[in-house]
Each structure stands twice: as structure tokens, then as C-alpha cells.
Amino acid sequence: MGYPHPSHAGETPVLSQYFGDREAITLDGWRKRGGYNGLQKALSMSPSEIVDVVKASGLRGRGGAGFPTGIKWSFMKPGDGKPHYLCCNADESEPGTFKDREIMRWTPHALVEGCAIGAYAIGAETAYIYIRGEFTEPLARMRAAVREAYDAGILGKNAMGTGKRIDIVIHKGAGAYICGEETAMMNSIEGRRGNPRIKPPFPAVSGVFAQPTTINNVETLVAVPHIIVRGAEWYKGLSLSSPKSTGSKLFSVCGNIAKPGNYEVTLGFSFKDFLYDLCGGPLPGRKFKAIIPGGISVPIQTMEEAEATKMDYEGFVEQGSMLGSGGVIVFDDQQNMVKQIARAARFFAHESCAQCTQCREGTAWTTKIMERIRDGEGTAEDLDTLFSIADNMTGKTICVLSDSCAVPVVSGINKFRSEFEALIKKPTFHPVTAAVA
Amino acid sequence: MTAVTHEHDAPYQPVFVGERRKELDALFPLYPTKMACILPALWMVQEDRGWVSDEGIAEVALVLELTPAYVKGVVTFYTMYNQHPVGKYLMQVCTTTPCNICGAEDVVRALLERTGCSDLGVTSPDGLFTVIEVECLGACGFATPVMINEEVVESVTAARVPEIVAGLK
């Protein structure tokens, strides 16, 4: 449902059905709503059966990359004699995204259940849930839910009386966007600076504490109990456009729009209907200008592109962007795109872990040049310089933070060039002439 | 809202004694290494002392069998560990793009004016407030969120600031 707004007929509330329902927060309330039936059923299946069901459902990672979850789980080799780990990525820090926050605030037991099933499926006895430090309320609710689940015998050395051991540990982050990158998160859990690691080795081979590890997003894991209970075919049936995009997805909507909030729709939904009908369209007297549909790391869409989009992994790519984490940022005609892209660049400059030169220098210089243009101090060749920096920042670093900084800059200049040019009043800068003068 | 006192010049009192020590010891079995407890241990220091001082870093290093230099390296990576004393109320305003387009900069200006802080990061003369900008609090649909110590206040506008600040004085 469109929390904090009433549910809309166009939505498919599977994960968000109980948002705003205070009773669902507690174990008793959650059980009354069918909670832990999925875990009960999963524990009666073999881990490989669970992996097969998740594979067949077509569930793809909801954190941004969209990797098929069942296939990711199948990389964890059973019986290798090593401890396996599940890490749940609840470090939701992508600007524009606030869906995991609401999942943990309203349905913490759904995540406990999803983690328990995920851990069992990949042969792990311990699941770490890495929650960003700023999420004090979701942290408190998750801690309370885990405590309740231990007290009720759902977790622990004899999970639900099956003799299987499932432990869940909540790990509180301390303020670092980059810790949402899976290898940085593993370093952070190990007690290190949150620098991303070079892959390979991939986490399934050598992850947290150098053991086989799977990292899943909150929203991915909370979908799993539903798939176990209702079956892969049901989940696969939730698809309106591309058969490669199945299920329902939460979209966080923010910025200049009438009804910001979280909305859950079946993948393939019309983005135009979504923006104008579900979310109530623009604010009175204003017009939409641009959309960032999947968190700030994905390319900016013009309104023509956005209105032609089918909301699934393939649909956003066809219209010049990506689904990403589903964080929809709406800009209206009151906004100056140069100022906002400069602000986005500053975000990345602040959050760069500074390991890779291209990122450390690139994010800083991009920000300086963007802010110079914003302040009317830009020169005619600044745009070319930005493109050249962006080229050096793309595909050349350990993680994609560097690429992510280049994305809004490049797509912004390409799609809103006139706004940049309107601010650039200075003639081309000639070093020789400047030195003489 | 929890209020923490910040005694800048008082001699350092160890954090990991009594109940806190038990709390820390209870964490060790949850991880295969002691080092993994560094973030939780630093949180305990900050909760009890309001910030993470060099003495706090040395104590964490001691209890986790690490070097102070290593612990300091970790502390400086994460923005939420206060490396300096802050006011009784630390106000973190999200000014990243989604909040920025909803007027976050006006909220920052109003907060600085109302709290009497001369600039971002500078504690007010009465020692009550420190205002800082923060990158994305993950509550973009409730622009502008302001985190005051442990509590996130949603949908703050410049107009609401006087009432919020007055409520804390």
C-alpha cells in the first residue's frame, strides 16, 4: 500500500499489505496474519528444493543489480565443510529509496522469517542483518522481533523444533553509503573500514570472515516466504510485461510529487499511470520535468521517456535508465537540474571511500566543476571536461560508486544541455591569454 | 529524546566495566573474531560518553586486542562516530537531492538561526545544539527528515523549526 497513503486499487500489496498496521509488528500479530507459515514449510523441505522454487519463481535481487536470487543461492556449495553466512543488506542508503525502512518498521518478523529461510537454503547457521546506523526505529523493531523469535523458539539451536540451528545477528552500521556495496558491507561486519573488495573471489567463494557468503537485500528476502507458501507459479504470474521480471516490487516515491510514499505494484506496470494516478501527479500548478527512477545512481529520464516506461528491469533500460533500487525521485519545473546534479555529485564525493584514484579524484573534480557551473562561473569547455572525467570514472574502479557519480552528470548534460548552457556565460578559457592578462 | 552529557575536560572513565563489560562479552560468541565487535563497541562508547575520544579508542583497542591506530582508522571511516564533543542535541539535517528539492536548505538556515549556532558543526554557545548536514537519511518520502540524537523527525519544514527547537530548550 502507498504508505502513508491509503492503498490504491492499482497496487499489488504483497510485501506492504501490513504497512501502518501496528499489530503486525509483534510476533502474535504477525502469526495471526499467517506469519512463519513460510518458514515452517521451508524447514520441512530440503535446501535444494527451496533454491529450486526460488529459481522457478523468477525472483530477482531488489537491491539494485537484479541478479536472480535462486541462482545466487545455488552458488553456495553444500557440504564443503565450511561455515556459510547469509548477510542481509539493510544498509538502505541510496538517495530516493526508503522501502526497506518501512518493511523493517512495520513487518520486522517478515524479515526475520525471510532471513531464516534464506540461511537454511544456503546452508548457513548464522545470518547477519546489517542495518544502517541512522535507522534507529527500524533497528529497535528488528531487535525486538529477533528477541521475540528467539524466545518463541523460532530461532536458535532448535529452530521451530526441527533441530536445525538458525541464528540471526543484527549489526548496526555507523554511517557510510558505501557499506551498502556487498563487499564493503562484509568488511564492515568484520570490523574494518568499509572499503569494497576486488572480485573475484566472489562472496560465494570467500565472503565475510573469508567463508562462503550470500548477500541479499531486505525486500528480496521478505518476498521468499510468500513464494514458499503460495508457490513459484503464483509469483511468476505476477508480471505485466517482460517474463524476465516477475513479482511485485516496492517503489519509493519522493521529491516534487503530490503523494510521496511507498507503492507496491506488479512489475511491468505503466510508469505513467503510476506517477499520475497512484502518486497523484505533480503538485498544484506545477509540471513534472525529470525523473530518476531507481535511486540516484541510475540515469535521469526525461518525461517522454518516463511516460513510455513499463516498470520492470527491462522496461526501464529500454527507456534510457534502470530499475535500480526502485527509488523514484521526481523533479518539477521549479527545479534547476544543474543545481541538483551538482548536489548529487557532492553526495558521491562525500561517500567515496577514496580507495580508487578515479573515484576519489573524479567525484571531487566533478563536484567542483558542477558547482562552478551552477554558480555561473563555468566555462565553455567544462562540459567536455565533465564528459572526459566521467569516461575515466566508468568501469575502471573496484566498485560502481565511481560509475554512479558519472551517471547523473552524463545523462543530465545529454538530456538537459540547455540548462547547463544557460548558466555558462564565460567564453572559452585560454591558458595563454589568461596568463598574459 | 535521550540527552547525553558531554564532559570535555573530565578525566576519562572506562566504559567497559560492570554491565557494559557483560554486554560486550555477550557479543563475542556472535562473531568468529573479536575484531568484528568494533562497531558495536564504539557505539557503546559513544552512547555513554557522547563522542569517541582518543581515550575511548584506546579502551576499545584494549578490550578487542587491537591497536589504537587500527581502531582510529575505523572510527574515521564512519561518519556517525563523533570525533569531537557535540551539543546536547545533535541535529543532522538531510540535504541530499530528494530533500534538497523539497526545501532542505531552508530547514538548515532556520535551524542555525533558531539554535544560535554560528555555523554547521559549531555547537551553540549554550552547549545545547550542534547542527550538521547529513547525506541521505533514507526517509526521502518524508522530506526533510532531521535526526535529533536518536530520533528522526519527519517532514520538517522551515516553518516547523521554531516549535521543534523551542520544545528542546
mmCIF file of N, CA, C and O in Angstrom, chain A residues 354-422:
data_model
loop_
_atom_site.group_PDB
_atom_site.id
_atom_site.type_symbol
_atom_site.label_atom_id
_atom_site.label_comp_id
_atom_site.label_asym_id
_atom_site.label_seq_id
_atom_site.Cartn_x
_atom_site.Cartn_y
_atom_site.Cartn_z
ATOM 1 N N ALA A 354 37.463 6.476 -1.279
ATOM 2 C CA ALA A 354 38.764 7.047 -1.635
ATOM 3 C C ALA A 354 39.846 6.014 -1.895
ATOM 4 O O ALA A 354 41.020 6.332 -1.935
ATOM 5 N N GLN A 355 39.439 4.768 -2.067
ATOM 6 C CA GLN A 355 40.403 3.708 -2.376
ATOM 7 C C GLN A 355 40.965 3.865 -3.784
ATOM 8 O O GLN A 355 42.159 3.762 -4.004
ATOM 9 N N CYS A 356 40.064 4.059 -4.754
ATOM 10 C CA CYS A 356 40.486 4.117 -6.156
ATOM 11 C C CYS A 356 40.679 5.578 -6.563
ATOM 12 O O CYS A 356 39.850 6.434 -6.289
ATOM 13 N N THR A 357 41.777 5.836 -7.282
ATOM 14 C CA THR A 357 42.098 7.196 -7.697
ATOM 15 C C THR A 357 40.988 7.798 -8.563
ATOM 16 O O THR A 357 40.582 8.938 -8.356
ATOM 17 N N GLN A 358 40.488 7.022 -9.528
ATOM 18 C CA GLN A 358 39.482 7.550 -10.449
ATOM 19 C C GLN A 358 38.257 8.064 -9.696
ATOM 20 O O GLN A 358 37.648 9.054 -10.076
ATOM 21 N N CYS A 359 37.901 7.371 -8.635
ATOM 22 C CA CYS A 359 36.716 7.748 -7.868
ATOM 23 C C CYS A 359 37.026 8.905 -6.929
ATOM 24 O O CYS A 359 36.310 9.909 -6.886
ATOM 25 N N ARG A 360 38.124 8.793 -6.190
ATOM 26 C CA ARG A 360 38.484 9.830 -5.222
ATOM 27 C C ARG A 360 38.642 11.178 -5.911
ATOM 28 O O ARG A 360 38.069 12.184 -5.506
ATOM 29 N N GLU A 361 39.424 11.187 -7.003
ATOM 30 C CA GLU A 361 39.656 12.441 -7.718
ATOM 31 C C GLU A 361 38.459 12.813 -8.590
ATOM 32 O O GLU A 361 38.070 13.974 -8.670
ATOM 33 N N GLY A 362 37.894 11.809 -9.226
ATOM 34 C CA GLY A 362 36.797 12.059 -10.174
ATOM 35 C C GLY A 362 35.562 12.646 -9.510
ATOM 36 O O GLY A 362 34.987 13.625 -9.995
ATOM 37 N N THR A 363 35.174 12.086 -8.367
ATOM 38 C CA THR A 363 33.974 12.607 -7.710
ATOM 39 C C THR A 363 34.235 14.032 -7.209
ATOM 40 O O THR A 363 33.367 14.899 -7.310
ATOM 41 N N ALA A 364 35.458 14.278 -6.726
ATOM 42 C CA ALA A 364 35.769 15.602 -6.188
ATOM 43 C C ALA A 364 35.790 16.643 -7.305
ATOM 44 O O ALA A 364 35.210 17.730 -7.168
ATOM 45 N N TRP A 365 36.453 16.307 -8.419
ATOM 46 C CA TRP A 365 36.534 17.286 -9.505
ATOM 47 C C TRP A 365 35.194 17.483 -10.190
ATOM 48 O O TRP A 365 34.847 18.595 -10.580
ATOM 49 N N THR A 366 34.445 16.412 -10.338
ATOM 50 C CA THR A 366 33.097 16.545 -10.926
ATOM 51 C C THR A 366 32.281 17.531 -10.094
ATOM 52 O O THR A 366 31.606 18.419 -10.626
ATOM 53 N N THR A 367 32.364 17.379 -8.769
ATOM 54 C CA THR A 367 31.608 18.263 -7.886
ATOM 55 C C THR A 367 32.068 19.712 -8.039
ATOM 56 O O THR A 367 31.256 20.631 -8.158
ATOM 57 N N LYS A 368 33.391 19.914 -8.056
ATOM 58 C CA LYS A 368 33.915 21.283 -8.165
ATOM 59 C C LYS A 368 33.453 21.938 -9.466
ATOM 60 O O LYS A 368 33.018 23.104 -9.465
ATOM 61 N N ILE A 369 33.541 21.190 -10.559
ATOM 62 C CA ILE A 369 33.170 21.779 -11.851
ATOM 63 C C ILE A 369 31.660 22.007 -11.918
ATOM 64 O O ILE A 369 31.194 23.064 -12.359
ATOM 65 N N MET A 370 30.889 21.027 -11.429
ATOM 66 C CA MET A 370 29.427 21.183 -11.452
ATOM 67 C C MET A 370 29.007 22.401 -10.612
ATOM 68 O O MET A 370 28.119 23.154 -11.001
ATOM 69 N N GLU A 371 29.641 22.583 -9.464
ATOM 70 C CA GLU A 371 29.250 23.709 -8.603
ATOM 71 C C GLU A 371 29.690 25.046 -9.200
ATOM 72 O O GLU A 371 29.030 26.060 -9.028
ATOM 73 N N ARG A 372 30.806 24.990 -9.920
ATOM 74 C CA ARG A 372 31.278 26.200 -10.603
ATOM 75 C C ARG A 372 30.269 26.589 -11.696
ATOM 76 O O ARG A 372 29.917 27.756 -11.830
ATOM 77 N N ILE A 373 29.791 25.608 -12.440
ATOM 78 C CA ILE A 373 28.786 25.912 -13.479
ATOM 79 C C ILE A 373 27.513 26.446 -12.811
ATOM 80 O O ILE A 373 26.944 27.445 -13.233
ATOM 81 N N ARG A 374 27.114 25.777 -11.759
ATOM 82 C CA ARG A 374 25.913 26.186 -11.018
ATOM 83 C C ARG A 374 25.999 27.650 -10.586
ATOM 84 O O ARG A 374 25.019 28.395 -10.660
ATOM 85 N N ASP A 375 27.190 28.064 -10.145
ATOM 86 C CA ASP A 375 27.367 29.425 -9.644
ATOM 87 C C ASP A 375 27.664 30.446 -10.740
ATOM 88 O O ASP A 375 28.061 31.574 -10.444
ATOM 89 N N GLY A 376 27.508 30.025 -11.996
ATOM 90 C CA GLY A 376 27.715 30.963 -13.100
ATOM 91 C C GLY A 376 29.172 31.201 -13.432
ATOM 92 O O GLY A 376 29.507 32.150 -14.123
ATOM 93 N N GLU A 377 30.062 30.340 -12.917
ATOM 94 C CA GLU A 377 31.493 30.517 -13.147
ATOM 95 C C GLU A 377 32.034 29.501 -14.149
ATOM 96 O O GLU A 377 33.246 29.374 -14.320
ATOM 97 N N GLY A 378 31.164 28.766 -14.778
ATOM 98 C CA GLY A 378 31.615 27.716 -15.691
ATOM 99 C C GLY A 378 32.145 28.285 -16.995
ATOM 100 O O GLY A 378 31.805 29.410 -17.376
ATOM 101 N N THR A 379 32.993 27.508 -17.659
ATOM 102 C CA THR A 379 33.488 27.930 -18.966
ATOM 103 C C THR A 379 32.976 26.957 -20.027
ATOM 104 O O THR A 379 32.507 25.864 -19.703
ATOM 105 N N ALA A 380 33.107 27.371 -21.290
ATOM 106 C CA ALA A 380 32.506 26.608 -22.376
ATOM 107 C C ALA A 380 33.023 25.174 -22.448
ATOM 108 O O ALA A 380 32.295 24.273 -22.825
ATOM 109 N N GLU A 381 34.291 24.957 -22.074
ATOM 110 C CA GLU A 381 34.782 23.576 -22.215
ATOM 111 C C GLU A 381 34.527 22.714 -20.974
ATOM 112 O O GLU A 381 34.903 21.553 -20.944
ATOM 113 N N ASP A 382 33.881 23.278 -19.979
ATOM 114 C CA ASP A 382 33.616 22.491 -18.768
ATOM 115 C C ASP A 382 32.798 21.226 -19.048
ATOM 116 O O ASP A 382 33.020 20.183 -18.433
ATOM 117 N N LEU A 383 31.861 21.341 -19.983
ATOM 118 C CA LEU A 383 31.025 20.166 -20.254
ATOM 119 C C LEU A 383 31.863 19.042 -20.850
ATOM 120 O O LEU A 383 31.696 17.872 -20.485
ATOM 121 N N ASP A 384 32.780 19.394 -21.751
ATOM 122 C CA ASP A 384 33.663 18.372 -22.319
ATOM 123 C C ASP A 384 34.566 17.778 -21.240
ATOM 124 O O ASP A 384 34.839 16.574 -21.225
ATOM 125 N N THR A 385 35.032 18.650 -20.340
ATOM 126 C CA THR A 385 35.873 18.148 -19.240
ATOM 127 C C THR A 385 35.082 17.158 -18.388
ATOM 128 O O THR A 385 35.590 16.103 -18.002
ATOM 129 N N LEU A 386 33.816 17.492 -18.118
ATOM 130 C CA LEU A 386 32.984 16.589 -17.315
ATOM 131 C C LEU A 386 32.825 15.236 -18.014
ATOM 132 O O LEU A 386 32.899 14.183 -17.385
ATOM 133 N N PHE A 387 32.610 15.268 -19.343
ATOM 134 C CA PHE A 387 32.485 14.010 -20.088
ATOM 135 C C PHE A 387 33.777 13.201 -19.999
ATOM 136 O O PHE A 387 33.760 11.984 -19.832
ATOM 137 N N SER A 388 34.895 13.912 -20.111
ATOM 138 C CA SER A 388 36.183 13.215 -20.085
ATOM 139 C C SER A 388 36.436 12.597 -18.708
ATOM 140 O O SER A 388 36.901 11.461 -18.587
ATOM 141 N N ILE A 389 36.093 13.346 -17.655
ATOM 142 C CA ILE A 389 36.244 12.792 -16.294
ATOM 143 C C ILE A 389 35.329 11.576 -16.139
ATOM 144 O O ILE A 389 35.737 10.531 -15.646
ATOM 145 N N ALA A 390 34.073 11.729 -16.614
ATOM 146 C CA ALA A 390 33.094 10.643 -16.479
ATOM 147 C C ALA A 390 33.607 9.390 -17.180
ATOM 148 O O ALA A 390 33.457 8.268 -16.673
ATOM 149 N N ASP A 391 34.238 9.566 -18.326
ATOM 150 C CA ASP A 391 34.760 8.426 -19.065
ATOM 151 C C ASP A 391 35.828 7.706 -18.243
ATOM 152 O O ASP A 391 35.891 6.479 -18.208
ATOM 153 N N ASN A 392 36.646 8.484 -17.555
ATOM 154 C CA ASN A 392 37.699 7.886 -16.736
ATOM 155 C C ASN A 392 37.179 7.285 -15.440
ATOM 156 O O ASN A 392 37.908 6.592 -14.731
ATOM 157 N N MET A 393 35.926 7.596 -15.112
ATOM 158 C CA MET A 393 35.353 7.082 -13.862
ATOM 159 C C MET A 393 34.498 5.847 -14.091
ATOM 160 O O MET A 393 34.000 5.254 -13.144
ATOM 161 N N THR A 394 34.274 5.497 -15.353
ATOM 162 C CA THR A 394 33.320 4.438 -15.646
ATOM 163 C C THR A 394 34.028 3.124 -15.966
ATOM 164 O O THR A 394 34.857 3.078 -16.876
ATOM 165 N N GLY A 395 33.692 2.096 -15.209
ATOM 166 C CA GLY A 395 34.235 0.761 -15.483
ATOM 167 C C GLY A 395 35.699 0.607 -15.125
ATOM 168 O O GLY A 395 36.366 -0.297 -15.609
ATOM 169 N N LYS A 396 36.239 1.485 -14.295
ATOM 170 C CA LYS A 396 37.677 1.429 -14.027
ATOM 171 C C LYS A 396 38.009 1.265 -12.549
ATOM 172 O O LYS A 396 39.169 1.360 -12.159
ATOM 173 N N THR A 397 37.014 1.063 -11.731
ATOM 174 C CA THR A 397 37.264 1.045 -10.290
ATOM 175 C C THR A 397 36.798 -0.265 -9.654
ATOM 176 O O THR A 397 36.135 -1.076 -10.302
ATOM 177 N N ILE A 398 37.108 -0.425 -8.364
ATOM 178 C CA ILE A 398 36.768 -1.678 -7.678
ATOM 179 C C ILE A 398 35.251 -1.838 -7.587
ATOM 180 O O ILE A 398 34.719 -2.905 -7.853
ATOM 181 N N CYS A 399 34.544 -0.785 -7.211
ATOM 182 C CA CYS A 399 33.086 -0.892 -7.132
ATOM 183 C C CYS A 399 32.468 0.152 -8.061
ATOM 184 O O CYS A 399 33.163 0.871 -8.760
ATOM 185 N N VAL A 400 31.135 0.230 -8.070
ATOM 186 C CA VAL A 400 30.473 1.103 -9.047
ATOM 187 C C VAL A 400 30.107 2.479 -8.493
ATOM 188 O O VAL A 400 29.376 3.211 -9.139
ATOM 189 N N LEU A 401 30.600 2.858 -7.316
ATOM 190 C CA LEU A 401 30.273 4.199 -6.818
ATOM 191 C C LEU A 401 30.768 5.258 -7.804
ATOM 192 O O LEU A 401 30.078 6.241 -8.085
ATOM 193 N N SER A 402 31.935 5.031 -8.346
ATOM 194 C CA SER A 402 32.516 5.962 -9.303
ATOM 195 C C SER A 402 31.628 6.082 -10.544
ATOM 196 O O SER A 402 31.289 7.193 -10.977
ATOM 197 N N ASP A 403 31.206 4.943 -11.066
ATOM 198 C CA ASP A 403 30.308 4.947 -12.231
ATOM 199 C C ASP A 403 29.020 5.679 -11.891
ATOM 200 O O ASP A 403 28.465 6.417 -12.708
ATOM 201 N N SER A 404 28.543 5.446 -10.665
ATOM 202 C CA SER A 404 27.264 6.029 -10.259
ATOM 203 C C SER A 404 27.309 7.550 -10.232
ATOM 204 O O SER A 404 26.308 8.209 -10.471
ATOM 205 N N CYS A 405 28.485 8.106 -9.918
ATOM 206 C CA CYS A 405 28.626 9.554 -9.891
ATOM 207 C C CYS A 405 28.590 10.100 -11.314
ATOM 208 O O CYS A 405 28.028 11.164 -11.575
ATOM 209 N N ALA A 406 29.182 9.348 -12.239
ATOM 210 C CA ALA A 406 29.229 9.805 -13.627
ATOM 211 C C ALA A 406 27.844 9.766 -14.277
ATOM 212 O O ALA A 406 27.539 10.585 -15.146
ATOM 213 N N VAL A 407 27.010 8.822 -13.817
ATOM 214 C CA VAL A 407 25.717 8.603 -14.474
ATOM 215 C C VAL A 407 24.806 9.832 -14.490
ATOM 216 O O VAL A 407 24.361 10.254 -15.559
ATOM 217 N N PRO A 408 24.492 10.458 -13.343
ATOM 218 C CA PRO A 408 23.589 11.615 -13.410
ATOM 219 C C PRO A 408 24.200 12.789 -14.166
ATOM 220 O O PRO A 408 23.489 13.564 -14.802
ATOM 221 N N VAL A 409 25.536 12.902 -14.116
ATOM 222 C CA VAL A 409 26.202 14.012 -14.806
ATOM 223 C C VAL A 409 26.063 13.844 -16.321
ATOM 224 O O VAL A 409 25.597 14.736 -17.032
ATOM 225 N N VAL A 410 26.424 12.659 -16.813
ATOM 226 C CA VAL A 410 26.374 12.413 -18.255
ATOM 227 C C VAL A 410 24.935 12.479 -18.762
ATOM 228 O O VAL A 410 24.633 13.171 -19.738
ATOM 229 N N SER A 411 24.021 11.767 -18.083
ATOM 230 C CA SER A 411 22.641 11.766 -18.571
ATOM 231 C C SER A 411 22.034 13.154 -18.412
ATOM 232 O O SER A 411 21.226 13.592 -19.236
ATOM 233 N N GLY A 412 22.433 13.869 -17.367
ATOM 234 C CA GLY A 412 21.912 15.222 -17.155
ATOM 235 C C GLY A 412 22.343 16.175 -18.255
ATOM 236 O O GLY A 412 21.534 16.933 -18.796
ATOM 237 N N ILE A 413 23.638 16.120 -18.622
ATOM 238 C CA ILE A 413 24.113 17.024 -19.677
ATOM 239 C C ILE A 413 23.457 16.640 -21.007
ATOM 240 O O ILE A 413 23.007 17.502 -21.764
ATOM 241 N N ASN A 414 23.384 15.336 -21.268
ATOM 242 C CA ASN A 414 22.803 14.919 -22.545
ATOM 243 C C ASN A 414 21.336 15.308 -22.666
ATOM 244 O O ASN A 414 20.880 15.679 -23.736
ATOM 245 N N LYS A 415 20.607 15.216 -21.594
ATOM 246 C CA LYS A 415 19.155 15.422 -21.691
ATOM 247 C C LYS A 415 18.709 16.832 -21.328
ATOM 248 O O LYS A 415 17.593 17.227 -21.669
ATOM 249 N N PHE A 416 19.529 17.563 -20.584
ATOM 250 C CA PHE A 416 19.122 18.916 -20.173
ATOM 251 C C PHE A 416 20.242 19.910 -20.475
ATOM 252 O O PHE A 416 20.531 20.803 -19.685
ATOM 253 N N ARG A 417 20.855 19.762 -21.641
ATOM 254 C CA ARG A 417 22.020 20.559 -22.009
ATOM 255 C C ARG A 417 21.725 22.063 -21.977
ATOM 256 O O ARG A 417 22.557 22.865 -21.560
ATOM 257 N N SER A 418 20.522 22.435 -22.385
ATOM 258 C CA SER A 418 20.210 23.867 -22.471
ATOM 259 C C SER A 418 20.295 24.532 -21.087
ATOM 260 O O SER A 418 20.690 25.682 -20.968
ATOM 261 N N GLU A 419 19.964 23.780 -20.026
ATOM 262 C CA GLU A 419 20.043 24.363 -18.678
ATOM 263 C C GLU A 419 21.493 24.624 -18.275
ATOM 264 O O GLU A 419 21.795 25.579 -17.573
ATOM 265 N N PHE A 420 22.373 23.736 -18.721
ATOM 266 C CA PHE A 420 23.797 23.936 -18.448
ATOM 267 C C PHE A 420 24.298 25.144 -19.225
ATOM 268 O O PHE A 420 24.967 26.020 -18.685
ATOM 269 N N GLU A 421 23.958 25.189 -20.512
ATOM 270 C CA GLU A 421 24.471 26.254 -21.367
ATOM 271 C C GLU A 421 23.956 27.619 -20.925
ATOM 272 O O GLU A 421 24.658 28.623 -21.048
ATOM 273 N N ALA A 422 22.742 27.636 -20.396
ATOM 274 C CA ALA A 422 22.187 28.909 -19.941
ATOM 275 C C ALA A 422 23.016 29.495 -18.796
ATOM 276 O O ALA A 422 23.047 30.707 -18.590
#
